[in-house]
N, CA, C and O of each residue as an XYZ file, in Angstrom:
1008
protein
N      33.270    116.926    140.617
C      33.110    116.668    142.293
C      33.619    114.826    142.122
O      33.260    113.960    141.325
N      34.491    114.814    143.159
C      35.506    114.182    143.412
C      34.752    113.368    144.230
O      34.109    114.066    145.014
N      34.411    111.298    144.494
C      33.329    110.886    145.369
C      33.851    110.643    146.367
O      33.143    110.188    147.265
N      34.955    110.797    146.556
C      35.351    111.644    148.489
C      34.713    112.299    149.034
O      33.958    112.170    149.997
N      35.134    113.424    148.126
C      34.036    114.507    148.684
C      32.284    114.509    149.000
O      31.657    114.825    150.011
N      31.834    114.005    147.641
C      31.290    113.679    147.931
C      29.675    113.021    149.133
O      28.656    113.480    149.649
N      30.693    111.265    148.980
C      30.861    110.540    150.737
C      30.432    112.028    151.909
O      29.363    111.957    152.515
N      31.170    113.036    152.079
C      31.605    113.686    153.620
C      30.937    114.268    152.780
O      31.616    114.363    151.758
N      29.946    114.720    152.655
C      28.938    116.205    152.092
C      27.857    115.397    153.913
O      28.110    114.486    154.701
N      26.800    116.333    153.785
C      25.852    115.244    155.256
C      25.115    116.214    153.301
O      25.304    116.948    152.331
N      23.727    114.725    154.586
C      22.576    114.516    153.405
C      21.842    115.597    152.984
O      21.458    116.016    151.891
N      21.694    116.120    154.723
C      20.959    117.890    154.195
C      21.187    118.385    152.966
O      20.254    118.843    152.306
N      22.787    118.352    152.379
C      22.999    118.964    151.467
C      22.855    118.735    150.209
O      22.452    119.624    149.459
N      23.185    117.405    149.735
C      22.931    116.141    149.006
C      22.381    117.440    147.878
O      22.997    118.373    147.362
N      21.015    117.018    147.795
C      19.830    117.466    147.444
C      19.828    119.149    147.396
O      18.976    119.994    147.119
N      20.592    119.166    147.622
C      21.089    120.486    147.126
C      21.883    121.208    146.404
O      21.906    122.153    145.615
N      22.841    120.071    147.197
C      24.380    120.826    146.037
C      23.712    120.218    144.482
O      23.960    120.881    143.474
N      22.829    118.885    144.354
C      22.496    118.673    142.804
C      21.248    118.570    142.485
O      20.786    117.670    141.784
N      20.426    119.774    143.134
C      20.019    120.781    142.029
C      20.969    122.039    141.452
O      21.004    122.420    140.282
N      21.651    122.526    142.464
C      22.713    123.035    141.842
C      23.629    123.080    140.628
O      23.900    123.726    139.616
N      23.982    121.864    141.432
C      25.079    120.683    139.925
C      24.034    120.502    139.258
O      23.971    119.276    139.177
N      23.096    120.961    138.679
C      22.460    119.839    137.983
C      23.002    120.524    136.122
O      23.353    121.626    135.700
N      22.837    119.402    135.607
C      23.433    119.295    134.077
C      22.096    118.717    133.236
O      21.167    117.964    133.530
N      22.477    119.447    132.067
C      21.849    118.495    131.522
C      22.217    117.511    130.978
O      21.379    116.621    130.838
N      23.406    117.319    130.536
C      24.243    115.427    130.868
C      23.274    114.576    131.634
O      22.462    113.826    131.093
N      23.458    114.793    133.368
C      23.105    114.466    133.781
C      20.384    114.043    133.633
O      19.357    113.477    134.009
N      20.774    114.564    133.165
C      19.128    114.580    133.157
C      19.320    113.181    131.434
O      18.702    112.123    131.317
N      20.217    113.697    130.561
C      19.949    112.938    129.417
C      20.738    111.588    130.550
O      21.260    112.025    131.576
N      20.756    111.037    130.467
C      22.047    110.003    131.458
C      20.311    109.431    132.024
O      19.699    108.564    131.401
N      19.897    109.938    132.956
C      18.741    109.296    133.813
C      18.130    108.934    132.950
O      17.775    107.756    132.940
N      17.778    109.795    131.912
C      16.045    109.239    130.846
C      16.309    108.255    130.186
O      15.586    107.265    130.078
N      17.481    108.440    129.623
C      18.178    106.981    128.942
C      18.482    105.900    129.447
O      18.456    104.934    128.685
N      18.927    105.635    131.083
C      19.204    104.769    132.212
C      17.234    104.993    132.123
O      16.953    104.044    131.391
N      16.525    105.358    132.299
C      14.913    105.069    132.906
C      14.571    104.996    131.090
O      15.231    105.850    130.498
N      13.865    104.321    130.353
C      14.057    104.065    129.655
C      14.310    102.679    128.380
O      13.617    102.025    127.601
N      15.774    102.788    128.804
C      16.284    100.657    129.524
C      16.054    100.815    130.160
O      15.550    101.910    129.914
N      15.917    100.676    131.045
C      15.352    100.107    132.970
C      13.980     99.169    132.732
O      13.637     97.988    132.753
N      13.282    100.880    132.425
C      11.685    100.730    131.230
C      11.391     98.993    130.695
O      10.628     98.091    131.041
N      12.426     99.162    129.720
C      12.759     98.149    127.941
C      12.339     96.263    129.068
O      11.546     95.362    129.338
N      14.263     97.144    129.326
C      14.184     95.120    130.633
C      13.445     95.051    131.091
O      12.807     94.038    130.801
N      12.812     95.951    132.176
C      11.189     95.646    133.281
C       9.884     94.557    131.925
O       9.033     93.672    132.018
N      10.426     95.276    130.998
C       8.952     95.314    130.237
C       8.946     93.214    129.220
O       8.025     92.461    128.902
N      10.407     93.123    129.100
C      10.689     91.894    128.690
C      10.784     91.367    129.425
O       9.784     90.687    129.195
N      11.443     90.658    130.968
C      11.822     90.267    131.594
C       9.950     89.575    131.919
O       9.660     88.428    131.580
N       8.778     90.646    132.687
C       7.733     91.020    132.503
C       7.468     89.711    131.285
O       6.999     88.648    131.691
N       7.685     89.821    130.321
C       6.977     88.692    129.527
C       7.850     87.420    129.783
O       7.831     86.612    128.854
N       8.718     87.044    131.023
C       9.400     85.846    130.423
C      10.115     85.535    130.030
O      10.343     84.329    129.947
N      10.973     86.560    129.506
C      11.830     86.490    129.231
C      13.606     87.184    129.715
O      14.598     86.844    129.070
N      14.873     85.260    130.705
C      15.155     85.438    131.550
C      15.852     87.182    131.078
O      15.556     87.657    129.981
N      16.997     88.153    132.319
C      17.278     88.690    132.712
C      18.391     89.019    131.852
O      18.480     90.190    131.482
N      19.056     88.371    131.561
C      20.946     88.551    130.773
C      19.777     88.443    129.263
O      20.219     89.169    128.373
N      18.464     87.721    128.844
C      18.506     88.264    127.806
C      17.773     89.484    127.657
O      18.112     90.489    127.032
N      17.302     89.389    127.950
C      15.932     91.140    128.502
C      17.319     92.507    127.984
O      17.195     93.522    127.297
N      18.645     91.863    128.748
C      18.757     93.223    128.827
C      19.858     93.690    127.383
O      19.751     94.667    126.641
N      20.808     92.662    127.369
C      20.950     92.302    125.786
C      19.762     92.527    124.450
O      20.343     93.337    123.727
N      18.807     92.302    123.984
C      17.553     92.471    123.977
C      17.811     94.525    123.662
O      18.318     95.144    122.727
N      17.345     94.847    124.605
C      17.195     96.125    124.566
C      18.792     97.283    124.052
O      18.791     98.303    123.362
N      20.191     96.428    124.867
C      20.641     96.706    124.098
C      20.618     97.144    122.937
O      20.951     98.246    122.501
N      20.164     96.139    122.374
C      20.581     95.858    120.220
C      19.349     96.701    119.438
O      19.436     97.226    118.328
N      18.391     96.685    120.167
C      17.112     97.847    120.081
C      17.710     99.072    120.804
O      18.568     99.412    119.989
N      17.753     99.546    121.360
C      18.761    101.417    121.230
C      19.889    101.547    120.993
O      20.598    102.465    121.406
N      20.258    100.541    120.209
C      21.166    100.498    119.087
C      23.097    100.707    119.952
O      23.467     99.979    120.873
N      24.404    102.372    119.038
C      24.895    102.521    120.002
C      24.311    103.621    121.007
O      23.894    104.603    120.392
N      24.205    103.686    122.082
C      23.851    104.077    123.195
C      24.800    105.718    123.322
O      24.239    106.430    124.155
N      25.238    105.960    123.103
C      27.157    106.765    123.209
C      26.572    107.623    121.744
O      26.456    108.828    121.521
N      26.414    106.979    121.295
C      25.410    108.626    119.654
C      24.626    108.703    120.484
O      24.875    109.268    121.550
N      23.485    108.157    120.211
C      22.389    108.625    121.173
C      22.440    110.200    122.147
O      22.151    111.385    121.978
N      23.073    109.197    123.359
C      23.652    110.335    124.509
C      23.984    111.797    123.970
O      23.594    112.856    124.463
N      24.913    111.594    122.676
C      25.482    112.983    122.191
C      24.489    113.579    121.036
O      24.654    114.742    120.666
N      23.875    113.097    120.699
C      22.673    113.587    119.647
C      21.864    114.440    121.053
O      21.816    115.669    121.088
N      21.083    113.288    122.492
C      20.177    114.048    123.083
C      21.392    114.902    123.499
O      20.674    115.539    124.271
N      22.546    115.452    123.662
C      22.442    116.449    124.611
C      23.115    117.747    124.149
O      23.431    118.803    124.698
N      23.193    117.295    123.058
C      23.370    118.751    121.369
C      21.680    118.977    121.739
O      21.631    120.080    122.284
N      20.677    118.557    121.689
C      18.918    118.913    121.281
C      19.217    119.849    122.690
O      19.287    121.071    122.557
N      19.370    119.301    123.889
C      19.159    119.662    125.009
C      19.551    121.043    125.704
O      19.031    121.702    126.605
N      21.271    121.291    124.504
C      21.878    122.288    124.145
C      21.338    123.498    123.900
O      21.403    124.593    124.458
N      20.777    123.060    122.926
C      20.164    124.153    121.538
C      18.540    123.983    122.149
O      17.562    124.026    121.403
N      18.456    123.796    123.539
C      17.184    123.789    123.136
C      16.545    125.066    124.642
O      15.446    125.603    124.775
N      17.857    125.152    125.559
C      18.248    125.557    127.125
C      18.778    127.103    126.093
O      18.304    128.238    126.045
N      20.123    126.355    125.276
C      19.631    127.884    124.830
C      19.193    128.983    124.051
O      19.722    130.024    123.662
N      17.906    128.380    123.916
C      17.379    129.094    123.654
C      16.022    129.726    124.480
O      14.998    130.384    124.300
N      16.599    129.208    125.238
C      15.255    129.544    126.239
C      16.022    130.292    127.703
O      15.478    130.444    128.797
N      17.352    130.658    127.336
C      18.238    131.417    127.906
C      18.062    132.308    127.012
O      17.096    132.923    127.464
N      18.450    132.986    125.671
C      17.846    133.651    125.097
C      16.489    134.899    125.265
O      16.254    136.086    125.495
N      15.680    133.143    124.847
C      14.711    133.946    125.351
C      14.511    134.981    127.265
O      14.472    136.144    127.668
N      14.454    133.719    127.773
C      13.932    134.845    129.043
C      15.725    136.167    129.341
O      16.175    136.429    130.457
N      16.032    136.444    128.644
C      17.546    137.516    128.854
C      16.866    138.818    127.861
O      17.218    139.997    127.901
N      15.570    138.087    126.792
C      15.014    139.843    125.772
C      13.935    140.138    127.058
O      13.649    141.266    127.459
N      13.374    138.786    127.642
C      12.187    139.059    128.219
C      12.212    140.183    129.073
O      11.277    140.983    129.075
N      13.135    140.303    129.750
C      14.014    140.772    130.940
C      14.748    141.899    130.474
O      15.124    142.727    131.303
N      15.009    142.050    129.248
C      15.401    143.067    128.838
C      13.692    144.288    128.516
O      13.540    145.445    128.908
N      12.705    143.419    127.700
C      11.861    144.131    127.499
C      11.070    144.341    128.801
O       9.985    144.791    128.433
N      11.074    144.260    129.847
C       9.866    144.541    131.076
C      11.281    144.660    131.584
O      11.610    143.475    131.525
N      12.444    145.366    132.089
C      13.383    146.389    131.945
C      13.431    148.033    131.011
O      13.928    149.093    131.391
N      12.822    147.766    129.897
C      12.786    148.717    129.152
C      11.770    149.470    129.993
O      11.831    150.459    130.725
N      10.885    148.697    129.643
C       9.308    148.901    130.011
C       8.606    149.904    131.169
O       7.784    150.821    131.182
N       9.522    149.086    132.234
C       9.647    149.973    133.383
C       9.981    151.194    133.467
O       9.330    152.152    133.884
N      11.263    151.124    132.959
C      12.224    152.623    133.130
C      11.620    153.871    132.188
O      11.961    155.026    132.443
N      10.474    153.499    130.808
C       9.791    154.003    130.070
C       8.205    154.872    130.399
O       7.726    155.757    129.689
N       7.724    154.417    131.434
C       7.019    153.806    132.495
C       7.501    155.013    133.126
O       6.912    156.061    132.861
N       8.281    155.024    133.757
C       9.060    155.835    134.724
C       9.370    157.202    133.766
O       8.678    158.217    133.699
N       9.821    157.095    133.508
C      10.351    158.481    132.142
C       8.814    159.656    132.093
O       8.793    160.869    132.300
N       7.363    158.471    131.648
C       7.109    159.354    131.477
C       6.063    160.824    132.511
O       5.632    161.972    132.411
N       6.203    159.089    133.864
C       5.760    160.167    134.654
C       6.632    161.733    135.183
O       6.321    162.535    136.064
N       7.442    161.723    134.523
C       8.962    162.447    134.885
C       8.814    162.817    133.488
O       8.615    161.950    132.638
N       8.907    164.200    133.162
C       8.889    164.602    131.476
C      10.127    165.686    132.080
O      10.327    165.671    130.865
N      10.871    166.352    132.550
C      10.942    167.206    133.532
C      12.834    166.702    133.570
O      13.802    167.366    133.199
N      12.769    164.838    134.365
C      13.949    164.441    134.871
C      14.052    163.715    133.232
O      15.102    163.152    132.922
N      12.904    163.779    132.249
C      13.675    162.965    131.093
C      13.940    163.331    129.705
O      14.216    162.818    128.620
N      13.708    164.556    130.299
C      14.829    165.782    129.504
C      15.802    166.481    129.820
O      16.386    167.326    129.141
N      15.927    166.264    130.486
C      17.274    166.487    131.921
C      18.541    164.866    131.132
O      19.627    165.069    130.589
N      18.030    163.756    131.301
C      18.659    162.672    131.114
C      19.167    162.184    129.625
O      20.170    161.664    129.137
N      17.637    162.752    129.112
C      18.213    162.716    126.838
C      19.672    164.002    126.523
O      20.610    163.949    125.727
N      19.421    164.677    127.181
C      19.925    166.506    127.574
C      21.663    165.904    127.480
O      22.369    165.962    126.473
N      22.055    165.343    128.821
C      22.474    164.182    129.546
C      23.728    163.525    128.349
O      24.939    163.541    128.131
N      22.391    162.954    127.793
C      23.512    161.313    127.207
C      23.847    161.916    125.212
O      24.680    161.588    124.368
N      22.560    162.995    125.231
C      22.807    163.152    124.115
C      24.480    164.201    123.838
O      25.336    164.141    122.955
N      24.338    165.027    125.000
C      25.472    165.596    125.421
C      26.973    164.860    125.444
O      28.098    165.130    125.022
N      26.437    163.945    126.066
C      27.903    162.390    126.124
C      28.360    162.529    125.103
O      29.370    163.134    124.745
N      27.456    161.835    124.446
C      27.508    160.860    122.950
C      27.483    161.622    122.268
O      27.714    161.384    121.082
N      27.278    162.507    122.578
C      28.541    163.584    121.524
C      29.978    164.397    121.839
O      30.211    165.382    121.139
N      30.990    163.996    122.921
C      31.530    165.081    123.007
C      31.945    162.910    122.725
O      32.273    162.893    121.539
N      32.016    161.753    123.126
C      32.509    160.897    123.402
C      32.416    160.263    121.238
O      32.570    159.164    120.707
N      32.149    161.440    120.766
C      31.836    160.791    119.677
C      33.596    161.601    119.133
O      34.605    161.190    118.562
N      33.299    162.433    119.511
C      34.137    164.235    119.062
C      35.761    163.327    118.704
O      36.604    162.943    117.893
N      35.252    163.426    120.139
C      36.657    162.348    119.868
C      37.137    161.600    119.512
O      38.219    161.653    118.926
N      36.267    160.311    119.828
C      36.955    159.084    118.872
C      37.234    159.889    117.857
O      38.458    159.948    117.742
N      36.797    160.412    117.219
C      36.948    161.095    115.114
C      38.493    161.614    116.131
O      39.282    160.677    116.250
N      38.801    162.515    116.600
C      39.995    162.540    116.670
C      40.618    161.523    117.147
O      41.139    160.839    116.266
N      40.779    161.127    118.281
C      42.115    159.725    118.058
C      42.521    158.590    117.473
O      43.526    157.880    117.497
N      40.536    158.615    116.463
C      41.543    158.183    114.280
C      41.599    158.447    113.246
O      41.598    157.795    112.202
N      41.667    159.693    113.539
C      42.323    160.605    113.076
C      43.630    160.301    112.513
O      44.133    160.044    111.419
N      44.149    160.519    114.413
C      45.691    161.119    114.789
C      46.247    159.586    114.829
O      47.428    159.666    114.491
N      46.023    158.666    115.008
C      46.877    157.427    115.832
C      46.024    155.653    114.862
O      46.631    154.583    114.808
N      44.960    155.829    114.415
C      44.838    154.962    113.361
C      44.442    155.078    112.842
O      43.857    153.997    112.766
N      43.862    155.984    111.678
C      44.702    156.389    110.221
C      45.221    156.393    109.842
O      45.857    157.276    110.418
N      45.923    156.047    108.911
C      47.000    156.309    108.340
C      47.204    157.426    107.620
O      46.542    157.547    106.590
N      48.351    158.699    108.071
C      48.312    159.437    107.269
C      48.161    160.273    105.182
O      48.982    160.210    104.267
N      47.054    160.795    105.220
C      46.543    161.448    103.918
C      47.990    161.448    103.246
O      48.706    161.766    104.196
N      48.846    161.264    102.109
C      49.628    161.150    100.937
C      50.248    161.312    101.289
O      50.661    162.463    101.143
N      51.097    160.298    102.224
C      52.616    159.359    102.953
C      52.854    158.031    101.710
O      52.058    157.315    101.102
N      54.273    158.140    101.716
C      54.053    157.185    100.498
C      53.957    156.072    101.144
O      53.503    156.782    102.041
N      53.929    154.797    101.675
C      53.859    153.241    102.224
C      54.287    154.535    103.874
O      55.310    155.077    104.294
N      52.141    154.482    104.495
C      52.532    155.049    105.876
C      53.132    154.227    106.585
O      53.764    154.597    107.575
N      53.040    152.803    106.172
C      53.072    151.269    106.924
C      54.109    150.995    107.558
O      54.255    150.136    108.428
N      55.189    152.042    106.948
C      56.967    151.602    106.751
C      57.440    153.427    107.785
O      58.475    153.634    108.418
N      56.359    154.320    107.602
C      57.178    154.842    108.354
C      56.807    154.876    110.504
O      55.904    154.521    111.262
N      58.090    155.493    110.600
C      58.498    155.168    112.493
C      58.935    156.410    112.706
O      59.807    157.095    112.171
N      58.085    156.608    113.692
C      58.563    157.972    114.898
C      59.653    157.244    115.571
O      59.620    156.014    115.611
N      60.872    158.090    116.244
C      62.347    157.295    116.440
C      62.454    158.672    118.402
O      63.028    159.755    118.286
N      62.027    158.392    119.373
C      62.791    158.796    120.891
C      64.339    158.196    120.764
O      64.890    157.586    119.848
N      64.904    158.718    122.353
C      65.961    157.506    122.846
C      66.010    157.466    124.181
O      65.701    158.638    124.398
N      66.074    157.272    124.614
C      66.097    156.505    125.760
C      67.061    157.318    127.045
O      68.163    156.777    127.135
N      66.912    158.241    127.830
C      67.887    158.884    127.974
C      67.687    158.575    130.309
O      67.055    159.338    131.040
N      68.068    157.939    130.544
C      68.810    157.453    132.756
C      68.758    159.137    133.573
O      69.615    159.879    133.092
N      68.014    159.708    134.545
C      68.160    160.381    135.550
C      69.499    160.214    136.003
O      70.359    159.459    135.549
N      69.560    160.908    136.829
C      71.005    160.818    137.462
C      70.053    160.407    139.107
O      70.342    159.539    139.930
N      69.269    161.073    139.122
C      68.337    160.578    140.713
C      67.607    159.095    140.724
O      66.397    159.317    140.763
N      67.721    158.444    140.716
C      66.280    156.990    140.760
C      66.792    155.885    139.142
O      66.264    154.843    138.755
N      67.775    156.524    138.637
C      67.899    155.886    137.737
C      66.976    155.921    136.861
O      67.136    154.916    136.168
N      65.624    156.820    136.295
C      64.788    156.466    135.687
C      65.506    156.955    134.744
O      66.501    157.676    134.677
N      64.106    155.888    133.285
C      64.829    156.518    132.182
C      63.249    156.984    132.013
O      62.189    156.510    132.421
N      63.688    158.430    131.015
C      62.829    159.532    130.490
C      63.462    158.889    128.658
O      64.555    158.511    128.234
N      61.772    159.095    127.899
C      61.491    159.443    126.455
C      61.875    160.517    125.580
O      60.826    161.126    125.368
N      63.121    161.266    124.751
C      63.145    162.908    124.607
C      63.672    162.188    123.321
O      64.029    161.052    123.011
N      63.530    163.542    122.663
C      63.810    163.684    121.191
C      65.208    163.787    121.123
O      65.852    164.073    122.133
N      66.141    163.435    119.234
C      66.971    163.692    118.993
C      67.114    165.380    118.943
O      66.092    166.062    119.022
N      68.365    165.973    118.816
C      69.218    167.333    118.426
C      69.938    167.358    117.485
O      70.881    166.594    117.275
N      69.463    168.498    116.623
C      70.366    167.771    114.238
C      71.228    167.761    114.783
O      71.892    167.069    114.012
N      72.170    168.069    115.934
C      73.315    166.922    115.289
C      73.671    165.269    116.216
O      74.487    164.351    116.140
N      72.769    165.559    116.853
C      73.072    163.641    116.752
C      71.983    163.739    115.669
O      72.622    163.327    114.702
N      70.932    163.978    115.274
C      69.944    163.438    113.374
C      70.874    163.550    112.474
O      70.847    163.043    111.353
N      71.858    164.319    113.007
C      72.882    164.667    111.720
C      73.528    162.831    111.907
O      73.125    161.927    111.176
N      74.409    162.660    112.863
C      75.213    162.427    113.636
C      74.210    160.365    112.305
O      74.494    159.783    111.258
N      72.843    160.188    113.707
C      72.629    158.790    113.566
C      72.668    158.657    111.607
O      73.295    157.792    110.996
N      72.047    159.469    111.138
C      71.510    159.619    108.765
C      73.348    158.747    108.876
O      73.404    157.538    109.096
N      74.505    159.490    108.708
C      75.426    158.525    108.578
C      75.030    157.370    108.578
O      74.739    156.664    107.613
N      74.996    157.049    110.107
C      75.083    155.347    110.106
C      74.204    154.427    109.309
O      74.400    153.227    109.117
N      72.780    155.478    108.685
C      72.043    154.903    108.830
C      72.211    153.773    106.925
O      73.233    153.799    106.239
N      71.105    153.073    106.610
C      71.884    152.051    104.581
C      71.131    154.131    104.048
O      70.758    155.241    104.427
N      71.460    153.037    102.753
C      71.265    154.577    101.678
C      69.358    154.179    101.687
O      68.644    155.172    101.822
N      68.913    153.334    101.602
C      67.829    152.540    101.192
C      66.770    153.175    102.889
O      65.598    152.825    103.022
N      67.397    153.976    103.837
C      66.086    154.644    104.691
C      66.075    155.670    104.830
O      67.154    156.115    105.223
N      65.411    156.274    104.710
C      65.726    157.235    104.875
C      64.928    158.672    106.528
O      63.784    158.844    106.949
N      66.133    159.252    106.870
C      65.533    159.616    108.285
C      65.160    161.356    107.753
O      65.285    161.610    106.555
N      64.648    162.624    108.861
C      64.195    163.736    108.695
C      64.094    163.717    109.747
O      64.136    162.559    110.164
N      63.928    164.682    110.754
C      63.801    165.763    111.616
C      62.412    166.508    111.332
O      62.081    166.788    110.180
N      61.663    166.797    112.381
C      60.801    168.335    112.753
C      60.508    168.488    114.265
O      60.553    167.521    115.026
N      60.212    169.723    114.660
C      59.841    170.475    116.000
C      58.724    171.199    116.202
O      58.821    172.395    115.931
N      57.185    170.614    116.799
C      56.746    171.803    116.545
C      56.608    172.733    117.495
O      56.973    172.576    118.660
N      55.875    174.121    116.870
C      55.299    175.638    117.704
C      54.864    176.055    117.591
O      53.822    175.869    116.962
N      55.239    177.043    118.096
C      53.563    178.242    118.135
C      54.548    179.263    117.494
O      55.752    179.210    117.245
N      53.617    180.182    117.325
C      53.260    181.503    116.145
C      53.089    182.266    116.230
O      52.973    182.840    117.313
N      52.969    182.739    115.178
C      51.710    184.667    115.483
C      51.301    184.471    113.967
O      52.069    183.638    113.485
N      50.552    184.837    113.198
C      50.121    185.934    111.999
C      48.869    186.451    111.859
O      47.712    186.117    112.116
N      50.031    188.281    110.886
C      49.501    189.304    111.603
C      50.095    190.066    112.857
O      50.906    190.130    113.782
N      49.491    190.364    112.449
C      49.884    192.189    113.776
C      48.752    192.648    114.940
O      47.546    192.572    115.174
N      49.673    193.038    115.353
C      48.368    193.769    116.585
C      48.011    192.285    117.592
O      47.199    192.346    118.516
N      45.585    193.376    117.632
C      45.710    192.075    118.835
C      44.726    191.362    117.233
O      44.080    190.321    117.355
N      44.778    192.015    116.054
C      44.451    190.823    114.395
C      45.265    189.403    114.568
O      44.847    188.593    113.741
N      45.727    189.166    114.938
C      47.033    188.187    114.513
C      46.612    187.119    115.123
O      46.206    187.083    116.284
N      46.691    186.237    114.387
C      46.511    184.489    114.811
C      46.578    184.096    115.033
O      47.759    184.398    115.199
N      46.511    183.193    115.483
C      47.683    182.523    116.525
C      47.654    180.172    115.193
O      46.748    179.410    114.853
N      49.188    180.169    115.035
C      48.862    179.429    114.715
C      50.257    178.702    114.219
O      51.270    179.355    113.968
N      50.168    177.037    114.092
C      50.986    175.613    114.741
C      51.694    176.477    113.895
O      51.432    177.515    113.287
N      53.017    175.489    114.083
C      54.359    175.877    113.265
C      55.043    174.066    113.795
O      55.046    173.279    114.741
N      55.501    174.227    112.488
C      56.400    173.119    112.290
C      58.099    173.301    111.211
O      58.074    173.309    109.980
N      59.145    173.402    111.876
C      60.553    173.194    112.161
C      60.577    171.861    111.416
O      60.120    170.838    111.926
N      61.248    171.905    109.912
C      61.494    170.882    109.880
C      62.946    171.070    109.065
O      63.496    172.091    108.652
N      63.531    168.960    108.975
C      65.089    169.095    108.579
C      64.151    169.137    107.302
O      63.165    168.422    107.119
N      64.772    170.354    106.246
C      64.691    169.981    104.738
C      65.073    169.331    103.691
O      65.458    169.819    102.629
N      64.946    167.911    104.048
C      64.265    166.469    103.318
C      63.175    165.750    103.918
O      62.861    164.585    103.671
N      62.462    166.767    104.963
C      61.700    166.371    105.227
C      59.554    165.598    104.706
O      58.583    165.115    105.288
N      59.929    165.945    103.488
C      58.912    166.507    102.895
C      59.309    164.268    101.821
O      58.754    163.170    101.852
N      60.565    164.903    101.106
C      61.039    163.517    100.533
C      61.334    162.714    101.208
O      61.877    161.846    100.526
N      61.295    162.317    102.693
C      61.449    161.333    102.990
C      59.741    160.387    103.333
O      59.232    159.275    103.475
N      59.532    161.542    103.315
C      57.602    161.301    103.909
C      57.036    160.591    102.503
O      56.269    159.628    102.462
N      57.894    161.669    100.784
C      57.105    160.839    100.010
C      55.716    161.822     99.314
O      54.798    161.235     98.742
N      55.722    163.169     99.439
C      54.314    163.993     99.285
C      54.204    164.750     98.530
O      55.073    165.431     99.074
N      54.020    165.142     97.979
C      53.617    166.069     96.668
C      53.121    167.954     96.860
O      52.050    168.501     96.595
N      53.576    168.158     97.057
C      52.851    170.235     96.879
C      51.610    170.182     96.239
O      51.499    169.802     95.073
N      50.283    170.690     97.218
C      49.269    170.940     95.656
C      49.574    171.718     95.033
O      49.179    171.482     93.891
N      50.578    173.422     95.147
C      50.955    173.824     93.657
C      51.793    174.647     94.738
O      51.780    174.838     95.954
N      52.332    174.925     93.917
C      54.098    175.432     94.500
C      55.644    174.637     93.857
O      56.237    174.174     92.883
N      55.661    174.967     95.410
C      57.574    173.879     95.813
C      57.866    173.322     97.488
O      57.693    174.200     98.334
N      58.064    172.680     97.731
C      59.205    172.652     98.552
C      59.906    172.914     99.023
O      60.539    172.105     98.345
N      60.841    173.445     99.841
C      62.494    173.985     99.772
C      63.507    173.746     99.264
O      64.101    173.172    100.177
N      64.291    173.774     98.274
C      65.615    173.721     97.726
C      66.075    173.462     98.707
O      65.388    173.531     99.726
N      67.798    172.952     98.770
C      69.087    172.095     99.530
C      69.522    173.442    100.201
O      69.649    173.467    101.425
N      69.727    174.420     99.548
C      70.020    175.523     99.419
C      69.064    176.837    101.014
O      69.754    177.275    101.934
N      67.934    177.072    100.931
C      67.412    176.277    102.204
C      67.165    176.059    103.201
O      66.888    176.584    104.280
N      67.271    175.320    102.812
C      67.607    174.335    104.259
C      69.158    174.032    104.939
O      69.575    173.399    105.908
N      69.516    174.529    104.287
C      71.042    174.673    105.324
C      70.462    175.529    105.746
O      69.475    176.179    105.402
N      71.559    175.516    107.060
C      71.664    176.162    108.749
C      72.092    177.210    108.033
O      71.498    178.284    107.935
N      73.456    176.824    107.360
C      75.086    178.912    107.271
C      74.338    179.543    106.397
O      74.495    180.760    106.491
N      72.819    178.902    104.750
C      72.468    179.760    104.349
C      70.454    179.804    104.822
O      69.412    179.718    104.173
N      70.793    179.972    106.175
C      69.058    179.633    106.141
C      68.277    181.264    105.867
O      68.613    182.445    105.953
N      66.815    180.317    105.423
C      65.971    181.734    104.433
C      64.528    181.329    105.084
O      64.026    180.216    105.240
N      63.809    183.261    105.562
C      62.627    182.807    105.979
C      61.295    181.991    104.603
O      60.756    182.850    103.904
N      61.074    181.215    104.449
C      59.994    180.368    104.148
C      59.606    179.616    104.195
O      60.342    178.653    104.407
N      57.883    179.323    104.020
C      57.377    178.439    104.803
C      56.625    177.692    104.080
O      56.141    178.238    103.089
N      56.272    176.179    104.338
C      55.039    175.721    103.583
C      54.034    175.978    104.444
O      53.990    176.142    105.663
N      53.066    175.982    103.393
C      51.524    176.865    104.234
C      50.999    176.105    103.896
O      51.478    175.591    102.885
N      49.493    175.384    104.518
C      48.397    174.860    104.528
C      47.637    174.549    104.135
O      47.046    174.992    105.120
N      46.347    173.860    103.161
C      45.587    174.090    102.119
C      44.660    174.471    103.371
O      44.219    175.554    102.984
N      44.363    174.354    104.034
C      43.016    175.829    104.671
C      44.039    177.183    105.215
O      43.605    178.314    104.999
N      45.090    177.062    105.762
C      45.761    178.050    105.479
C      45.398    179.591    104.628
O      44.964    180.672    105.026
N      45.794    179.100    103.355
C      45.941    179.354    102.094
C      44.349    180.035    101.510
O      44.166    181.122    100.962
N      43.577    179.222    101.772
C      42.600    179.359    101.280
C      41.636    180.542    102.603
O      41.091    181.601    102.290
N      41.672    180.065    103.737
C      41.548    180.851    104.051
C      42.037    182.074    104.153
O      41.146    182.918    104.055
N      43.805    182.799    104.416
C      44.293    183.908    104.593
C      44.466    184.852    103.195
O      44.386    186.049    102.919
N      44.855    183.125    102.219
C      45.912    183.776    101.091
C      45.518    183.993    100.029
O      46.268    184.471     99.178
């Protein structure tokens, strides 16, 4: 607050602003000034000249700036403890009030508890799925921190908006030829199929892959083998599949 602003404030508001803007530094300065002036007054009352009394008081108090910093640190710690104590006291009072209110309405309490339980359970389930899909490293993949998913940006004719799209097999094959030999590139496409016949057929998630998909990721089969080179060629397409451990245990 600048001096010019302070002079422009009406007198009736100055006291209010002092109360609102009061800080521990102001309290420390006022306390030090009080004791310093009191010591000078005491020495001058004994007949000592005022300048000499002031010099003596300065010598007795020592480094005022160091004392000021120490006192300010103490005040801040005390204020912090008081603030925490006040906060906890308010929380405890609020909890007591809520618990008394819930005890008077058991039906409403049961509804609230049930709603909270369902909400917490649903959130926990959603976050578990998100953590497994997006945050945790995929199980069994070699050097998962080096694996990337590629998309391409396409500009639409209307409006010039950019859309993210995947690669076709021909585009993927062309892109593979431009990469260094130590960089692996493969592709996949997700779909849905059915296993079984008639009404008893189960709906399953199917992933069609480029032949070297597993070798690029560096994964190994638990049992059996992955695709051979002949089975990976479009010209010699073979109806073969690699199934998950869960499907193998449940159906096969």
